[in-house]
Coordinates of C-alpha atoms in Angstrom, one line a residue:
M232 CA 152.1 -40.4 36.7
T233 CA 149.0 -37.9 36.4
A234 CA 146.8 -40.3 34.5
W235 CA 147.5 -42.7 37.4
I236 CA 146.9 -39.5 39.9
R237 CA 143.6 -38.5 37.8
T238 CA 142.1 -42.3 38.2
K239 CA 142.8 -42.8 42.1
A240 CA 141.0 -39.4 42.3
I241 CA 138.2 -40.4 39.9
L242 CA 137.7 -43.8 42.0
A243 CA 137.7 -42.2 45.7
G244 CA 135.0 -39.5 44.4
T245 CA 133.1 -42.6 42.9
V246 CA 133.5 -44.4 46.3
L247 CA 132.4 -41.1 48.2
L248 CA 129.4 -40.2 46.3
A249 CA 128.3 -44.3 46.6
G250 CA 128.6 -44.0 50.4
C251 CA 126.1 -41.0 50.5
S252 CA 123.1 -42.7 48.3
G253 CA 122.2 -44.4 52.0
V254 CA 121.2 -41.5 53.7
P255 CA 117.7 -40.3 53.3
V256 CA 117.5 -36.6 52.2
E257 CA 114.2 -34.5 52.8
Y258 CA 114.2 -31.0 51.9
S259 CA 111.6 -28.8 52.8
Y260 CA 111.3 -25.5 51.0
P261 CA 109.9 -22.5 52.7
T262 CA 106.9 -20.6 51.1
S263 CA 105.8 -17.3 52.1
G264 CA 103.4 -17.0 55.1
P265 CA 101.7 -14.0 56.4
G266 CA 104.1 -11.0 56.5
G267 CA 106.1 -12.3 53.5
K268 CA 107.7 -14.5 56.3
P269 CA 108.8 -18.1 55.2
T270 CA 106.8 -20.8 56.7
Y271 CA 107.3 -24.6 56.0
E272 CA 103.7 -25.7 55.9
K273 CA 102.9 -28.4 53.5
K274 CA 99.9 -27.3 51.3
E275 CA 96.9 -29.4 50.4
S276 CA 97.1 -30.9 47.1
L277 CA 94.2 -30.0 44.6
V278 CA 94.1 -33.6 43.5
G279 CA 94.3 -35.6 46.6
P280 CA 97.5 -37.2 48.8
D281 CA 98.4 -39.9 46.0
G282 CA 98.1 -37.1 42.9
V283 CA 96.9 -38.3 39.6
D284 CA 96.7 -41.8 38.3
L285 CA 96.5 -41.5 34.5
F286 CA 96.6 -45.3 33.8
S287 CA 93.3 -46.2 36.5
L288 CA 90.8 -45.0 33.6
G289 CA 88.6 -43.6 36.1
R290 CA 88.1 -46.9 37.9
A291 CA 88.4 -46.7 41.8
K292 CA 91.3 -48.0 43.1
E293 CA 91.4 -51.6 44.3
Q294 CA 91.8 -52.8 47.9
N295 CA 94.6 -54.4 48.4
T296 CA 93.8 -58.1 49.5
G297 CA 97.3 -58.9 51.1
G298 CA 99.3 -61.9 50.4
S299 CA 101.0 -62.7 47.3
G300 CA 98.2 -64.8 46.0
V301 CA 96.7 -64.7 42.6
A302 CA 95.9 -61.4 41.1
V303 CA 93.2 -62.2 39.2
N304 CA 89.4 -63.8 40.3
A305 CA 90.5 -66.9 42.2
F306 CA 87.4 -68.6 40.8
L307 CA 88.1 -67.9 36.9
W308 CA 91.3 -69.0 37.6
R309 CA 90.4 -72.1 38.6
A310 CA 87.4 -72.7 36.3
S311 CA 89.6 -71.7 33.2
L312 CA 92.8 -74.5 34.1
D313 CA 89.8 -76.8 34.5
T314 CA 88.0 -76.3 31.3
L315 CA 91.1 -76.3 30.0
S316 CA 92.5 -79.7 31.6
F317 CA 92.4 -81.8 28.8
M318 CA 94.7 -79.7 26.7
P319 CA 98.3 -79.0 27.2
L320 CA 99.5 -75.7 28.6
S321 CA 102.4 -73.5 27.3
S322 CA 102.1 -70.8 30.1
A323 CA 100.0 -69.8 32.7
D324 CA 100.2 -66.5 34.3
P325 CA 98.2 -66.1 37.3
F326 CA 99.5 -62.4 37.9
G327 CA 98.7 -61.1 34.4
G328 CA 95.4 -63.6 34.4
V329 CA 97.1 -65.0 30.8
I330 CA 96.4 -68.8 30.2
I331 CA 97.8 -70.1 26.9
S332 CA 97.3 -73.4 25.7
D333 CA 99.7 -75.4 23.5
W334 CA 98.2 -76.8 20.3
Y335 CA 96.4 -79.9 20.2
S336 CA 94.8 -82.3 18.4
P337 CA 91.1 -83.9 19.2
P338 CA 91.9 -87.7 18.7
Q339 CA 88.6 -87.5 16.2
S340 CA 89.9 -85.5 13.8
Q341 CA 93.8 -85.6 13.4
G342 CA 93.6 -82.9 10.3
E343 CA 93.1 -79.9 12.5
R344 CA 94.5 -78.2 15.8
F345 CA 93.2 -75.9 18.0
K346 CA 95.6 -73.4 20.6
I347 CA 93.1 -71.5 23.4
T348 CA 94.4 -68.0 25.0
I349 CA 92.3 -67.1 28.2
Y350 CA 92.4 -63.5 29.4
I351 CA 91.1 -63.4 33.2
L352 CA 90.4 -59.2 33.0
D353 CA 88.7 -58.5 36.5
R354 CA 89.2 -59.2 40.1
A355 CA 85.8 -59.9 40.4
L356 CA 83.4 -62.8 39.3
R357 CA 81.7 -61.1 36.2
S358 CA 80.7 -62.4 32.5
D359 CA 82.8 -59.4 31.1
G360 CA 85.9 -60.3 32.9
I361 CA 87.3 -63.4 31.0
R362 CA 88.0 -63.4 27.3
A363 CA 88.5 -66.3 25.3
N364 CA 90.3 -66.6 22.0
V365 CA 90.3 -69.8 20.1
F366 CA 92.6 -70.5 17.0
R367 CA 92.8 -73.2 14.4
Q368 CA 94.7 -74.8 12.2
E369 CA 94.6 -77.0 9.8
R370 CA 96.8 -79.7 8.2
T371 CA 97.5 -79.7 4.4
G372 CA 98.2 -82.4 1.5
A373 CA 101.7 -81.3 1.8
G374 CA 101.7 -81.6 5.9
Q375 CA 102.3 -78.3 6.6
W376 CA 99.7 -76.4 9.4
V377 CA 97.5 -73.5 7.8
D378 CA 95.4 -71.2 9.6
A379 CA 91.6 -72.3 9.6
T380 CA 88.4 -69.9 10.5
V381 CA 86.9 -70.3 13.8
E382 CA 83.1 -70.5 14.3
P383 CA 82.7 -66.9 16.3
T384 CA 80.6 -68.5 18.4
L385 CA 83.0 -71.1 19.9
G386 CA 85.2 -68.3 22.6
K387 CA 81.5 -67.2 23.5
D388 CA 80.7 -70.8 24.4
L389 CA 83.7 -71.3 26.2
E390 CA 83.9 -68.0 27.8
D391 CA 80.2 -69.6 29.0
A392 CA 81.4 -72.9 30.1
I393 CA 84.2 -71.4 32.4
L394 CA 81.9 -69.0 33.9
T395 CA 79.4 -71.7 34.8
R396 CA 82.6 -74.0 36.2
A397 CA 83.3 -70.8 38.5
R398 CA 79.8 -70.5 39.8
Q399 CA 80.1 -73.9 40.7
I400 CA 83.0 -73.7 42.3
R401 CA 82.1 -70.6 44.1
I402 CA 79.0 -72.1 45.1
Q403 CA 80.8 -75.6 46.4
Q404 CA 83.4 -73.6 48.7
A405 CA 80.2 -71.4 50.2
A406 CA 79.3 -74.7 51.2
V407 CA 82.3 -75.8 52.9
K408 CA 82.5 -72.9 54.7

């Protein structure tokens, strides 16, 4: 019988505590003021009202543009999708700024395939705001795919093509307004 009563008491205590969780409680602790009397005045922080952000790495806080749109530069995002439109996409994350293509074999060379990952790194239309990684595989005589070397300039050329397309989109949009 005591186990049943203990179970009911624990259940009732849990319900009471859960009911109190929605009550906002704000405590203000007194500090010593002039003459040793307590005061409830708020002191200014040395680092500002928002505190220290260790993850911003010295960058100024970006202004919130409002809405729930794309969290990266819209011109770079659209230009990246336009440039990779001939390839099947595996994933596209507009908030993280990552576009990953699926493997693509060009019609003229069936013995090789490519995969591209695009990273949009900034909200501004800048040349260092985008990175492109190109992966290449070749088919062996046994029919298996093995990693192959990629020309070092291929990723840079792709970045340049995306930046050129982004500038074109920006100019077109400015002309419409």
